[in-house]
Amino acid sequence: MVDLKSQYIKIKAEVDAGIQEVINNTQFIKGPQIKVFEENLATYLNVKHVIACANGTDALQIAMMALDLKPGDEIILPVFTYVATAEVIALLGLTPVMIDVEPDTFCIDTNKIEQKITSKTKAIVPVHLFGQCTNMDEIMRLAHKHNLYVIEDTAQALGATYEMSTEREEMRERSSSPISQFTSPISHLPTLKSQKAGTIGNIGTTSFFPSKNLGCYGDGGALFTNEDELAKKIRMICNHGQSVQYVHDLIGVNSRLDSIQAAVLNAKLPHLKSYEIARNEAANWYDELLGNHPNIIIPKRNPKSTHVFHQYTIQIRSPKFEIRNLIKEEMQKRGIPTMVYYPISLHQQNAFKAFNSLNEDFPVSDNLCQTVLSLPIHTEMTKKVVEYICKNLIEVIEKSNL
Ligand SMILES: *Cc1c(COP(=O)(O)O)cnc(C)c1O
């Protein structure tokens, strides 16, 4: 699905030198590489603060701790996502409130949010799934109207850009009073029309898991915010709730990016834009070769967001049940990996069934779980490889007589 080895070979000198430097100065934790990375990523994203942490799941948990979300608070999230988003909500004693997704962009269906907002609702966690932004205009409108925090799960969409259509002043008029000493939904309204994913809401979170668009060589994650006080608090929580060593003002966690991972990320960040371009090129080839096939639905581009193609996810259009799984197996036999992100919707997972006490249906998500198929996409794809994959995929589909 990805080719991290070829990618490494091209930047070997920078990566090796960075890692060697960490070993030479032996500051494996809190080395100078971390601050450099945080500053460079902040510049790339045009956000005031980047705080590195141990992984993307921690980043979500720390975001919720920093916003003082308390047991019983209801947190809105899409039902079609990676489990981490829901897991941290449940771990903190918060209540995940699941919302169905859009059939074509796979992101949370913003038309279905308002009916689920209650007096206990405190936050919305949009997930910018597969590499493009959720409808953030609508998310921010709802957040301002109902005084909710927004935590953007940007683990799959680092670098994507969203065009806000709502003007700052309009949003200010619609918004109500602040709900926290640290941050009010109105205090950091988007000042720019064009903003990076993860910098629009109160906090953005991301992951540097090796296969993510900006991946390190182990685990890593980060949080972004434009709020000074919130940034301070996040930094404290990441470091055992302390601002001064051995003085603990908050309950925190131990969650840090290590210096070797920061060195790898420092070597890779300058290439992130070209990685995004390479992924888009591959996606365009796929679009061209698969777009006209009657049994394939190619991924829809949200016109308001750029796409960084963490995944290129098609849907198999067929009345036959389980056909997607057969296609996946056939492709595997031909030596072509494909993946199903995600095979089971959150509300169908044993761990989360209890949170769907009303036994609601999420038909779009359930359907996607049966039809989606993610094809290989990464920074080293050539047109030849894409052609080979498409030729085989079309053959396999023709043979299975949909
Ligand atoms: C990868 C991912 C995470 C978790 O990141 P880790 O670094 O693996 O903890 C969270 N949310 C989404 C949407 C992801 O894809």
PDB file of C-alpha atoms and ligand atoms in Angstrom, residues 54-60 80-87 126-130 153-157 205-212 218-222 310-311 342, ligand 1:
ATOM      1  CA  ALA A  54       3.705  10.567  21.358  1.00  0.00           C
ATOM      2  CA  ASN A  55       1.015   9.601  18.818  1.00  0.00           C
ATOM      3  CA  GLY A  56      -2.208  10.707  17.198  1.00  0.00           C
ATOM      4  CA  THR A  57      -4.428   8.921  19.704  1.00  0.00           C
ATOM      5  CA  ASP A  58      -2.746  10.719  22.599  1.00  0.00           C
ATOM      6  CA  ALA A  59      -3.156  13.993  20.721  1.00  0.00           C
ATOM      7  CA  LEU A  60      -6.932  13.496  20.669  1.00  0.00           C
ATOM      8  CA  PHE A  80     -17.268   5.911   9.960  1.00  0.00           C
ATOM      9  CA  THR A  81     -13.728   6.545  11.248  1.00  0.00           C
ATOM     10  CA  TYR A  82     -10.687   4.944  12.786  1.00  0.00           C
ATOM     11  CA  VAL A  83     -11.412   3.701  16.301  1.00  0.00           C
ATOM     12  CA  ALA A  84      -8.974   6.093  18.015  1.00  0.00           C
ATOM     13  CA  THR A  85     -11.390   8.994  17.697  1.00  0.00           C
ATOM     14  CA  ALA A  86     -14.121   7.211  19.665  1.00  0.00           C
ATOM     15  CA  GLU A  87     -11.759   5.377  21.998  1.00  0.00           C
ATOM     16  CA  PRO A 126     -14.760  16.150  12.597  1.00  0.00           C
ATOM     17  CA  VAL A 127     -12.407  13.611  11.012  1.00  0.00           C
ATOM     18  CA  HIS A 128     -10.883  14.739   7.717  1.00  0.00           C
ATOM     19  CA  LEU A 129     -11.096  11.243   6.351  1.00  0.00           C
ATOM     20  CA  PHE A 130      -8.766   9.861   3.665  1.00  0.00           C
ATOM     21  CA  ASP A 153      -8.810  14.933  13.732  1.00  0.00           C
ATOM     22  CA  THR A 154      -6.265  15.683  11.014  1.00  0.00           C
ATOM     23  CA  ALA A 155      -4.363  12.380  11.204  1.00  0.00           C
ATOM     24  CA  GLN A 156      -5.182  11.650   7.546  1.00  0.00           C
ATOM     25  CA  ALA A 157      -5.221  15.137   6.076  1.00  0.00           C
ATOM     26  CA  THR A 205      -4.579  16.822  16.105  1.00  0.00           C
ATOM     27  CA  THR A 206      -2.433  14.664  13.868  1.00  0.00           C
ATOM     28  CA  SER A 207      -0.402  11.458  13.730  1.00  0.00           C
ATOM     29  CA  PHE A 208       3.071  10.758  12.355  1.00  0.00           C
ATOM     30  CA  PHE A 209       2.506   6.986  12.174  1.00  0.00           C
ATOM     31  CA  PRO A 210       4.879   5.740   9.439  1.00  0.00           C
ATOM     32  CA  SER A 211       2.202   5.320   6.762  1.00  0.00           C
ATOM     33  CA  LYS A 212       0.558   8.700   7.346  1.00  0.00           C
ATOM     34  CA  GLY A 218       7.982   4.953  14.862  1.00  0.00           C
ATOM     35  CA  ASP A 219       5.122   6.658  16.672  1.00  0.00           C
ATOM     36  CA  GLY A 220       4.517  10.379  16.835  1.00  0.00           C
ATOM     37  CA  GLY A 221       1.743  12.943  16.963  1.00  0.00           C
ATOM     38  CA  ALA A 222       1.001  16.631  17.465  1.00  0.00           C
ATOM     39  CA  HIS A 310      -3.919   9.619   2.375  1.00  0.00           C
ATOM     40  CA  GLN A 311      -6.107   6.949   0.787  1.00  0.00           C
ATOM     41  CA  TYR A 342     -13.184   0.437   7.427  1.00  0.00           C
TER      42      TYR A 342
HETATM   43  C1  LIG B   1      -4.019   7.138  12.498  1.00  0.00           C
HETATM   44  C2  LIG B   1      -5.202   7.803  13.040  1.00  0.00           C
HETATM   45  C3  LIG B   1      -5.301   8.155  14.401  1.00  0.00           C
HETATM   46  C4  LIG B   1      -4.342   7.687  15.450  1.00  0.00           C
HETATM   47  O1  LIG B   1      -3.014   7.955  15.253  1.00  0.00           O
HETATM   48  P1  LIG B   1      -1.913   7.060  16.016  1.00  0.00           P
HETATM   49  O2  LIG B   1      -0.668   7.844  15.830  1.00  0.00           O
HETATM   50  O3  LIG B   1      -1.879   5.744  15.344  1.00  0.00           O
HETATM   51  O4  LIG B   1      -2.309   6.964  17.445  1.00  0.00           O
HETATM   52  C5  LIG B   1      -6.408   8.873  14.811  1.00  0.00           C
HETATM   53  N1  LIG B   1      -7.382   9.216  13.957  1.00  0.00           N
HETATM   54  C6  LIG B   1      -7.338   8.880  12.657  1.00  0.00           C
HETATM   55  C7  LIG B   1      -8.448   9.311  11.753  1.00  0.00           C
HETATM   56  C8  LIG B   1      -6.255   8.155  12.152  1.00  0.00           C
HETATM   57  O5  LIG B   1      -6.231   7.814  10.863  1.00  0.00           O
END
